[in-house]
Amino acid sequence: MNQTTMRRTLIAGNWKMNGSVAANAVLLEGIRSGAGGLAADLTVCVPSPYLAQAQSALSGSVVAWGGQDLSLHASGAYTGEVSGAMLRDFGCQFVIVGHSERRSLHGETDAIVAGKALQALACGLTPIVCVGETLEEREAGHTDSVVSRQLKAVLDVLGQQLGKIVVAYEPVWAIGTGKTATPEMAQQVHAQLRRLLVGADAVAGSGVRLLYGGSMKPDNARDLLAMADIDGGLIGGASLKAEDFLAIARSA
Ligand code: PEP
């Protein structure tokens, strides 16, 4: 819980394209059995083929589960895509949208990300909307303008639904690289994102949880999570080991 604002900490795992039925069984059981009594909410965003496994392993526990992406479309001739309704069918609560890997490897534009956030909400899912700058953009002094543009594209379409999203700041240069933004660097960007959220709607915007993502690990989580506008983490690599994922959650 963020003591000044009462935003409950959210620790979300992004497994990316990792896992197997056998490995997931161990990981899910480890997370489930260690998740009781935590001060943070927990969720794991798993590859689509493993949603049924996550649902069966985590049902009745305090751990939620979700997808890593969803289609912009509700249904139809979109071979290979997974709809928001399908994610809901498997009990998902969350879905990541606009992860930098989707933006860079799959050409997802701000408009597509905004459309996916709306689609998620229409299906009763909470979108975890990712924003973040590349190293070149940071070095050119464009961090604020890049993340503001990315977030505004989503805010512009949300209307009254602003309070229903989660935002994750993930500097691209810190994802999977072992380089973490310092707590102060991350807080500076989170404060800018908070200003935008509150500017769009003072009450709803101050309640939106802002996660940090980018090489968050047990040994740096406490300092990051202590910052005023860091309300949780989106965890890649360290979410693949139950004890690391839980250690991060215990730092909250
Ligand atoms: C991510 O992919 O969302 C992420 C934050 O990865 P990592 O923790 O491995 O940097």
PDB file of C-alpha atoms and ligand atoms in Angstrom:
ATOM      1  CA  MET A   1       0.000   0.000   0.000  1.00  0.00           C
ATOM      2  CA  ASN A   2       1.251   3.444  -0.870  1.00  0.00           C
ATOM      3  CA  GLN A   3       0.882   5.040   2.575  1.00  0.00           C
ATOM      4  CA  THR A   4       0.235   8.563   1.375  1.00  0.00           C
ATOM      5  CA  THR A   5      -2.369   7.708  -1.226  1.00  0.00           C
ATOM      6  CA  MET A   6      -3.866   4.362  -0.219  1.00  0.00           C
ATOM      7  CA  ARG A   7      -3.161   2.851  -3.613  1.00  0.00           C
ATOM      8  CA  ARG A   8      -2.676  -0.854  -3.005  1.00  0.00           C
ATOM      9  CA  THR A   9       0.575  -2.169  -4.430  1.00  0.00           C
ATOM     10  CA  LEU A  10       0.268  -4.406  -7.493  1.00  0.00           C
ATOM     11  CA  ILE A  11       3.038  -6.804  -8.450  1.00  0.00           C
ATOM     12  CA  ALA A  12       2.411  -8.196 -11.940  1.00  0.00           C
ATOM     13  CA  GLY A  13       4.504 -10.906 -13.575  1.00  0.00           C
ATOM     14  CA  ASN A  14       5.050 -10.895 -17.327  1.00  0.00           C
ATOM     15  CA  TRP A  15       6.200 -14.378 -18.243  1.00  0.00           C
ATOM     16  CA  LYS A  16       6.639 -13.361 -21.902  1.00  0.00           C
ATOM     17  CA  MET A  17       7.137 -16.419 -24.182  1.00  0.00           C
ATOM     18  CA  ASN A  18       8.497 -18.659 -21.434  1.00  0.00           C
ATOM     19  CA  GLY A  19       7.176 -21.752 -19.733  1.00  0.00           C
ATOM     20  CA  SER A  20       6.042 -25.336 -20.207  1.00  0.00           C
ATOM     21  CA  VAL A  21       3.254 -27.289 -18.550  1.00  0.00           C
ATOM     22  CA  ALA A  22       5.763 -28.931 -16.226  1.00  0.00           C
ATOM     23  CA  ALA A  23       7.696 -25.769 -15.317  1.00  0.00           C
ATOM     24  CA  ASN A  24       4.498 -23.718 -14.902  1.00  0.00           C
ATOM     25  CA  ALA A  25       3.070 -26.254 -12.460  1.00  0.00           C
ATOM     26  CA  VAL A  26       6.042 -25.725 -10.132  1.00  0.00           C
ATOM     27  CA  LEU A  27       6.034 -21.940 -10.560  1.00  0.00           C
ATOM     28  CA  LEU A  28       2.287 -21.520 -10.071  1.00  0.00           C
ATOM     29  CA  GLU A  29       2.251 -23.748  -6.996  1.00  0.00           C
ATOM     30  CA  GLY A  30       5.212 -21.848  -5.537  1.00  0.00           C
ATOM     31  CA  ILE A  31       3.486 -18.507  -6.062  1.00  0.00           C
ATOM     32  CA  ARG A  32       0.128 -19.731  -4.798  1.00  0.00           C
ATOM     33  CA  SER A  33       1.540 -21.255  -1.654  1.00  0.00           C
ATOM     34  CA  GLY A  34       3.624 -18.197  -0.753  1.00  0.00           C
ATOM     35  CA  ALA A  35       1.060 -15.529  -1.583  1.00  0.00           C
ATOM     36  CA  GLY A  36      -0.991 -15.511   1.603  1.00  0.00           C
ATOM     37  CA  GLY A  37      -0.837 -12.482   3.876  1.00  0.00           C
ATOM     38  CA  LEU A  38       1.013 -10.197   1.462  1.00  0.00           C
ATOM     39  CA  ALA A  39       0.409  -6.465   1.492  1.00  0.00           C
ATOM     40  CA  ALA A  40       0.454  -6.429  -2.323  1.00  0.00           C
ATOM     41  CA  ASP A  41      -1.940  -7.687  -4.980  1.00  0.00           C
ATOM     42  CA  LEU A  42      -0.342 -10.293  -7.244  1.00  0.00           C
ATOM     43  CA  THR A  43      -1.036 -11.241 -10.824  1.00  0.00           C
ATOM     44  CA  VAL A  44       0.745 -13.338 -13.448  1.00  0.00           C
ATOM     45  CA  CYS A  45       0.359 -12.633 -17.160  1.00  0.00           C
ATOM     46  CA  VAL A  46       0.975 -15.935 -18.902  1.00  0.00           C
ATOM     47  CA  PRO A  47       1.197 -17.083 -22.532  1.00  0.00           C
ATOM     48  CA  SER A  48      -2.305 -17.768 -23.911  1.00  0.00           C
ATOM     49  CA  PRO A  49      -1.923 -21.574 -24.208  1.00  0.00           C
ATOM     50  CA  TYR A  50      -1.335 -21.733 -20.457  1.00  0.00           C
ATOM     51  CA  LEU A  51      -4.357 -19.684 -19.373  1.00  0.00           C
ATOM     52  CA  ALA A  52      -6.367 -22.776 -18.495  1.00  0.00           C
ATOM     53  CA  GLN A  53      -3.454 -24.067 -16.436  1.00  0.00           C
ATOM     54  CA  ALA A  54      -3.136 -20.742 -14.596  1.00  0.00           C
ATOM     55  CA  GLN A  55      -6.885 -20.682 -14.005  1.00  0.00           C
ATOM     56  CA  SER A  56      -6.910 -24.161 -12.568  1.00  0.00           C
ATOM     57  CA  ALA A  57      -3.806 -23.613 -10.406  1.00  0.00           C
ATOM     58  CA  LEU A  58      -4.779 -20.183  -9.072  1.00  0.00           C
ATOM     59  CA  SER A  59      -8.576 -20.321  -8.739  1.00  0.00           C
ATOM     60  CA  GLY A  60      -9.583 -19.725  -5.139  1.00  0.00           C
ATOM     61  CA  SER A  61      -6.209 -18.120  -4.298  1.00  0.00           C
ATOM     62  CA  VAL A  62      -5.351 -14.442  -3.846  1.00  0.00           C
ATOM     63  CA  VAL A  63      -3.300 -14.483  -7.056  1.00  0.00           C
ATOM     64  CA  ALA A  64      -4.956 -13.180 -10.230  1.00  0.00           C
ATOM     65  CA  TRP A  65      -3.911 -14.016 -13.773  1.00  0.00           C
ATOM     66  CA  GLY A  66      -4.034 -12.332 -17.135  1.00  0.00           C
ATOM     67  CA  GLY A  67      -2.919 -12.172 -20.739  1.00  0.00           C
ATOM     68  CA  GLN A  68       0.035 -10.420 -22.340  1.00  0.00           C
ATOM     69  CA  ASP A  69      -1.877  -8.929 -25.275  1.00  0.00           C
ATOM     70  CA  LEU A  70      -5.335  -9.020 -26.836  1.00  0.00           C
ATOM     71  CA  SER A  71      -6.807  -8.435 -30.250  1.00  0.00           C
ATOM     72  CA  LEU A  72      -8.080  -5.025 -31.244  1.00  0.00           C
ATOM     73  CA  HIS A  73     -11.130  -6.847 -32.589  1.00  0.00           C
ATOM     74  CA  ALA A  74     -13.980  -8.582 -30.806  1.00  0.00           C
ATOM     75  CA  SER A  75     -14.100 -11.708 -33.010  1.00  0.00           C
ATOM     76  CA  GLY A  76     -13.820 -12.893 -36.583  1.00  0.00           C
ATOM     77  CA  ALA A  77     -11.242 -13.577 -39.273  1.00  0.00           C
ATOM     78  CA  TYR A  78      -8.083 -12.642 -37.360  1.00  0.00           C
ATOM     79  CA  THR A  79      -6.003 -15.809 -37.514  1.00  0.00           C
ATOM     80  CA  GLY A  80      -3.724 -16.265 -34.543  1.00  0.00           C
ATOM     81  CA  GLU A  81      -5.260 -13.520 -32.425  1.00  0.00           C
ATOM     82  CA  VAL A  82      -6.829 -13.867 -28.994  1.00  0.00           C
ATOM     83  CA  SER A  83      -9.831 -11.734 -28.049  1.00  0.00           C
ATOM     84  CA  GLY A  84     -10.575 -10.041 -24.758  1.00  0.00           C
ATOM     85  CA  ALA A  85     -13.692 -12.197 -24.381  1.00  0.00           C
ATOM     86  CA  MET A  86     -11.522 -15.316 -24.680  1.00  0.00           C
ATOM     87  CA  LEU A  87      -9.244 -14.025 -21.919  1.00  0.00           C
ATOM     88  CA  ARG A  88     -12.305 -13.399 -19.748  1.00  0.00           C
ATOM     89  CA  ASP A  89     -13.545 -16.911 -20.546  1.00  0.00           C
ATOM     90  CA  PHE A  90     -10.437 -18.201 -18.778  1.00  0.00           C
ATOM     91  CA  GLY A  91     -10.961 -15.962 -15.763  1.00  0.00           C
ATOM     92  CA  CYS A  92      -8.359 -13.308 -16.609  1.00  0.00           C
ATOM     93  CA  GLN A  93      -8.580 -10.083 -14.672  1.00  0.00           C
ATOM     94  CA  PHE A  94      -5.706  -8.239 -16.349  1.00  0.00           C
ATOM     95  CA  VAL A  95      -4.136  -7.886 -19.770  1.00  0.00           C
ATOM     96  CA  ILE A  96      -0.914  -6.115 -20.700  1.00  0.00           C
ATOM     97  CA  VAL A  97      -1.299  -3.711 -23.619  1.00  0.00           C
ATOM     98  CA  GLY A  98       1.385  -1.796 -25.479  1.00  0.00           C
ATOM     99  CA  HIS A  99       4.385  -3.638 -24.071  1.00  0.00           C
ATOM    100  CA  SER A 100       7.490  -2.258 -25.767  1.00  0.00           C
ATOM    101  CA  GLU A 101       8.092  -5.646 -27.402  1.00  0.00           C
ATOM    102  CA  ARG A 102       4.647  -5.406 -29.027  1.00  0.00           C
ATOM    103  CA  ARG A 103       5.336  -1.828 -30.075  1.00  0.00           C
ATOM    104  CA  SER A 104       8.774  -2.534 -31.543  1.00  0.00           C
ATOM    105  CA  LEU A 105       8.414  -6.100 -32.874  1.00  0.00           C
ATOM    106  CA  HIS A 106       4.783  -5.956 -33.984  1.00  0.00           C
ATOM    107  CA  GLY A 107       4.453  -2.335 -35.033  1.00  0.00           C
ATOM    108  CA  GLU A 108       1.842  -1.396 -32.454  1.00  0.00           C
ATOM    109  CA  THR A 109       1.173   2.326 -32.678  1.00  0.00           C
ATOM    110  CA  ASP A 110      -0.214   4.584 -29.950  1.00  0.00           C
ATOM    111  CA  ALA A 111      -3.606   4.361 -31.686  1.00  0.00           C
ATOM    112  CA  ILE A 112      -3.558   0.559 -31.674  1.00  0.00           C
ATOM    113  CA  VAL A 113      -2.555   0.498 -28.012  1.00  0.00           C
ATOM    114  CA  ALA A 114      -5.401   2.903 -27.174  1.00  0.00           C
ATOM    115  CA  GLY A 115      -7.846   0.716 -29.123  1.00  0.00           C
ATOM    116  CA  LYS A 116      -6.645  -2.373 -27.283  1.00  0.00           C
ATOM    117  CA  ALA A 117      -7.056  -0.660 -23.906  1.00  0.00           C
ATOM    118  CA  LEU A 118     -10.659   0.170 -24.843  1.00  0.00           C
ATOM    119  CA  GLN A 119     -11.256  -3.372 -26.076  1.00  0.00           C
ATOM    120  CA  ALA A 120      -9.919  -4.751 -22.786  1.00  0.00           C
ATOM    121  CA  LEU A 121     -12.250  -2.527 -20.785  1.00  0.00           C
ATOM    122  CA  ALA A 122     -15.205  -3.493 -22.970  1.00  0.00           C
ATOM    123  CA  CYS A 123     -14.490  -7.125 -22.071  1.00  0.00           C
ATOM    124  CA  GLY A 124     -14.250  -6.454 -18.334  1.00  0.00           C
ATOM    125  CA  LEU A 125     -10.449  -6.700 -18.213  1.00  0.00           C
ATOM    126  CA  THR A 126      -8.079  -4.258 -16.528  1.00  0.00           C
ATOM    127  CA  PRO A 127      -5.519  -3.121 -19.105  1.00  0.00           C
ATOM    128  CA  ILE A 128      -1.961  -2.661 -17.854  1.00  0.00           C
ATOM    129  CA  VAL A 129      -0.954   0.066 -20.302  1.00  0.00           C
ATOM    130  CA  CYS A 130       2.804   0.167 -20.891  1.00  0.00           C
ATOM    131  CA  VAL A 131       4.724   3.306 -21.808  1.00  0.00           C
ATOM    132  CA  GLY A 132       8.446   3.936 -21.967  1.00  0.00           C
ATOM    133  CA  GLU A 133      11.268   5.560 -23.883  1.00  0.00           C
ATOM    134  CA  THR A 134      14.188   4.012 -25.741  1.00  0.00           C
ATOM    135  CA  LEU A 135      17.784   4.804 -24.806  1.00  0.00           C
ATOM    136  CA  GLU A 136      18.116   7.150 -27.807  1.00  0.00           C
ATOM    137  CA  GLU A 137      14.983   9.018 -26.772  1.00  0.00           C
ATOM    138  CA  ARG A 138      16.245   9.369 -23.191  1.00  0.00           C
ATOM    139  CA  GLU A 139      19.651  10.569 -24.328  1.00  0.00           C
ATOM    140  CA  ALA A 140      18.028  13.121 -26.613  1.00  0.00           C
ATOM    141  CA  GLY A 141      16.052  14.466 -23.614  1.00  0.00           C
ATOM    142  CA  HIS A 142      12.716  13.230 -24.976  1.00  0.00           C
ATOM    143  CA  THR A 143      11.626  10.942 -22.135  1.00  0.00           C
ATOM    144  CA  ASP A 144       8.769  13.148 -20.906  1.00  0.00           C
ATOM    145  CA  SER A 145       7.421  13.895 -24.357  1.00  0.00           C
ATOM    146  CA  VAL A 146       7.514  10.238 -25.420  1.00  0.00           C
ATOM    147  CA  VAL A 147       5.768   8.814 -22.360  1.00  0.00           C
ATOM    148  CA  SER A 148       3.286  11.712 -22.322  1.00  0.00           C
ATOM    149  CA  ARG A 149       2.380  11.111 -25.966  1.00  0.00           C
ATOM    150  CA  GLN A 150       1.949   7.382 -25.316  1.00  0.00           C
ATOM    151  CA  LEU A 151      -0.243   7.901 -22.252  1.00  0.00           C
ATOM    152  CA  LYS A 152      -2.303  10.739 -23.769  1.00  0.00           C
ATOM    153  CA  ALA A 153      -3.245   8.540 -26.723  1.00  0.00           C
ATOM    154  CA  VAL A 154      -4.937   6.216 -24.238  1.00  0.00           C
ATOM    155  CA  LEU A 155      -6.405   8.935 -21.995  1.00  0.00           C
ATOM    156  CA  ASP A 156      -7.994  10.576 -25.039  1.00  0.00           C
ATOM    157  CA  VAL A 157     -10.218   7.557 -25.693  1.00  0.00           C
ATOM    158  CA  LEU A 158     -11.035   6.478 -22.140  1.00  0.00           C
ATOM    159  CA  GLY A 159     -13.779   8.912 -21.159  1.00  0.00           C
ATOM    160  CA  GLN A 160     -15.172   7.973 -17.757  1.00  0.00           C
ATOM    161  CA  GLN A 161     -13.095   4.776 -17.625  1.00  0.00           C
ATOM    162  CA  LEU A 162      -9.812   6.364 -16.581  1.00  0.00           C
ATOM    163  CA  GLY A 163      -9.999   4.914 -13.078  1.00  0.00           C
ATOM    164  CA  LYS A 164     -10.159   1.371 -14.466  1.00  0.00           C
ATOM    165  CA  ILE A 165      -6.668   1.162 -15.931  1.00  0.00           C
ATOM    166  CA  VAL A 166      -3.207   0.419 -14.579  1.00  0.00           C
ATOM    167  CA  VAL A 167      -0.193   2.147 -16.151  1.00  0.00           C
ATOM    168  CA  ALA A 168       3.306   0.682 -16.286  1.00  0.00           C
ATOM    169  CA  TYR A 169       6.359   2.842 -16.936  1.00  0.00           C
ATOM    170  CA  GLU A 170       8.948   0.602 -18.546  1.00  0.00           C
ATOM    171  CA  PRO A 171      12.056   2.333 -19.890  1.00  0.00           C
ATOM    172  CA  VAL A 172      12.922   0.191 -22.906  1.00  0.00           C
ATOM    173  CA  TRP A 173      16.639   0.349 -22.089  1.00  0.00           C
ATOM    174  CA  ALA A 174      15.984  -1.272 -18.694  1.00  0.00           C
ATOM    175  CA  ILE A 175      13.885  -4.230 -19.879  1.00  0.00           C
ATOM    176  CA  GLY A 176      15.733  -7.522 -19.622  1.00  0.00           C
ATOM    177  CA  THR A 177      19.088  -5.736 -19.574  1.00  0.00           C
ATOM    178  CA  GLY A 178      19.861  -5.753 -15.850  1.00  0.00           C
ATOM    179  CA  LYS A 179      19.974  -1.917 -16.017  1.00  0.00           C
ATOM    180  CA  THR A 180      17.392  -0.410 -13.701  1.00  0.00           C
ATOM    181  CA  ALA A 181      16.275   3.188 -13.590  1.00  0.00           C
ATOM    182  CA  THR A 182      17.311   4.618 -10.241  1.00  0.00           C
ATOM    183  CA  PRO A 183      14.348   5.138  -7.907  1.00  0.00           C
ATOM    184  CA  GLU A 184      14.716   8.897  -8.445  1.00  0.00           C
ATOM    185  CA  MET A 185      14.777   8.594 -12.247  1.00  0.00           C
ATOM    186  CA  ALA A 186      11.719   6.359 -12.185  1.00  0.00           C
ATOM    187  CA  GLN A 187       9.879   8.612  -9.726  1.00  0.00           C
ATOM    188  CA  GLN A 188      10.511  11.639 -11.941  1.00  0.00           C
ATOM    189  CA  VAL A 189       8.731   9.958 -14.858  1.00  0.00           C
ATOM    190  CA  HIS A 190       5.997   8.559 -12.630  1.00  0.00           C
ATOM    191  CA  ALA A 191       5.341  12.060 -11.295  1.00  0.00           C
ATOM    192  CA  GLN A 192       4.911  13.304 -14.863  1.00  0.00           C
ATOM    193  CA  LEU A 193       2.509  10.441 -15.642  1.00  0.00           C
ATOM    194  CA  ARG A 194       0.594  11.205 -12.437  1.00  0.00           C
ATOM    195  CA  ARG A 195       0.248  14.879 -13.470  1.00  0.00           C
ATOM    196  CA  LEU A 196      -1.290  13.775 -16.758  1.00  0.00           C
ATOM    197  CA  LEU A 197      -3.657  11.347 -15.062  1.00  0.00           C
ATOM    198  CA  VAL A 198      -4.763  13.895 -12.470  1.00  0.00           C
ATOM    199  CA  GLY A 199      -5.071  16.564 -15.169  1.00  0.00           C
ATOM    200  CA  ALA A 200      -7.491  14.284 -17.028  1.00  0.00           C
ATOM    201  CA  ASP A 201      -9.527  13.520 -13.888  1.00  0.00           C
ATOM    202  CA  ALA A 202      -8.378  14.570 -10.430  1.00  0.00           C
ATOM    203  CA  VAL A 203     -10.134  11.847  -8.454  1.00  0.00           C
ATOM    204  CA  ALA A 204      -9.825   8.897 -10.829  1.00  0.00           C
ATOM    205  CA  GLY A 205      -6.296   9.898 -11.875  1.00  0.00           C
ATOM    206  CA  SER A 206      -4.983   9.941  -8.339  1.00  0.00           C
ATOM    207  CA  GLY A 207      -6.237   6.393  -7.820  1.00  0.00           C
ATOM    208  CA  VAL A 208      -4.614   4.840 -10.901  1.00  0.00           C
ATOM    209  CA  ARG A 209      -1.780   2.490 -10.012  1.00  0.00           C
ATOM    210  CA  LEU A 210       1.525   3.300 -11.684  1.00  0.00           C
ATOM    211  CA  LEU A 211       3.886   0.322 -11.941  1.00  0.00           C
ATOM    212  CA  TYR A 212       7.587   0.447 -12.685  1.00  0.00           C
ATOM    213  CA  GLY A 213       9.064  -2.230 -14.952  1.00  0.00           C
ATOM    214  CA  GLY A 214      12.627  -2.833 -16.076  1.00  0.00           C
ATOM    215  CA  SER A 215      14.930  -5.287 -14.312  1.00  0.00           C
ATOM    216  CA  MET A 216      13.068  -5.021 -11.008  1.00  0.00           C
ATOM    217  CA  LYS A 217      14.546  -7.670  -8.716  1.00  0.00           C
ATOM    218  CA  PRO A 218      14.394  -8.598  -5.020  1.00  0.00           C
ATOM    219  CA  ASP A 219      17.465  -6.478  -4.323  1.00  0.00           C
ATOM    220  CA  ASN A 220      16.216  -3.223  -5.868  1.00  0.00           C
ATOM    221  CA  ALA A 221      12.447  -3.541  -5.369  1.00  0.00           C
ATOM    222  CA  ARG A 222      12.277  -2.016  -1.904  1.00  0.00           C
ATOM    223  CA  ASP A 223      13.878   1.283  -2.928  1.00  0.00           C
ATOM    224  CA  LEU A 224      11.791   1.569  -6.084  1.00  0.00           C
ATOM    225  CA  LEU A 225       8.544   0.738  -4.305  1.00  0.00           C
ATOM    226  CA  ALA A 226       9.289   3.322  -1.610  1.00  0.00           C
ATOM    227  CA  MET A 227       8.889   6.176  -4.100  1.00  0.00           C
ATOM    228  CA  ALA A 228       5.721   8.274  -3.823  1.00  0.00           C
ATOM    229  CA  ASP A 229       4.284   7.456  -7.265  1.00  0.00           C
ATOM    230  CA  ILE A 230       5.562   3.911  -7.724  1.00  0.00           C
ATOM    231  CA  ASP A 231       2.622   1.710  -6.816  1.00  0.00           C
ATOM    232  CA  GLY A 232       3.987  -1.628  -7.898  1.00  0.00           C
ATOM    233  CA  GLY A 233       6.035  -3.458 -10.465  1.00  0.00           C
ATOM    234  CA  LEU A 234       5.715  -5.185 -13.818  1.00  0.00           C
ATOM    235  CA  ILE A 235       8.262  -7.954 -13.541  1.00  0.00           C
ATOM    236  CA  GLY A 236       9.719  -9.934 -16.439  1.00  0.00           C
ATOM    237  CA  GLY A 237      12.708 -12.169 -15.704  1.00  0.00           C
ATOM    238  CA  ALA A 238      12.281 -12.227 -11.933  1.00  0.00           C
ATOM    239  CA  SER A 239       8.660 -13.398 -12.258  1.00  0.00           C
ATOM    240  CA  LEU A 240       9.854 -16.775 -13.526  1.00  0.00           C
ATOM    241  CA  LYS A 241      11.125 -17.812 -10.088  1.00  0.00           C
ATOM    242  CA  ALA A 242       8.494 -18.014  -7.374  1.00  0.00           C
ATOM    243  CA  GLU A 243      10.859 -17.001  -4.597  1.00  0.00           C
ATOM    244  CA  ASP A 244      12.093 -13.902  -6.467  1.00  0.00           C
ATOM    245  CA  PHE A 245       8.588 -12.855  -7.450  1.00  0.00           C
ATOM    246  CA  LEU A 246       7.354 -13.274  -3.881  1.00  0.00           C
ATOM    247  CA  ALA A 247      10.415 -11.509  -2.460  1.00  0.00           C
ATOM    248  CA  ILE A 248       9.588  -8.495  -4.641  1.00  0.00           C
ATOM    249  CA  ALA A 249       5.992  -8.597  -3.404  1.00  0.00           C
ATOM    250  CA  ARG A 250       7.203  -8.763   0.199  1.00  0.00           C
ATOM    251  CA  SER A 251       9.254  -5.570  -0.376  1.00  0.00           C
ATOM    252  CA  ALA A 252       6.049  -3.590  -0.836  1.00  0.00           C
TER     253      ALA A 252
HETATM  254  C1  PEP B   1       9.001  -6.625 -18.870  1.00  0.00           C
HETATM  255  O1  PEP B   1       9.217  -7.261 -19.875  1.00  0.00           O
HETATM  256  O2  PEP B   1       7.888  -6.146 -18.710  1.00  0.00           O
HETATM  257  C2  PEP B   1      10.096  -6.460 -17.905  1.00  0.00           C
HETATM  258  C3  PEP B   1       9.997  -5.510 -17.026  1.00  0.00           C
HETATM  259  O3  PEP B   1      11.159  -7.333 -17.998  1.00  0.00           O
HETATM  260  P1  PEP B   1      12.408  -7.460 -16.980  1.00  0.00           P
HETATM  261  O4  PEP B   1      11.874  -7.409 -15.580  1.00  0.00           O
HETATM  262  O5  PEP B   1      13.020  -8.783 -17.311  1.00  0.00           O
HETATM  263  O6  PEP B   1      13.316  -6.311 -17.266  1.00  0.00           O
END
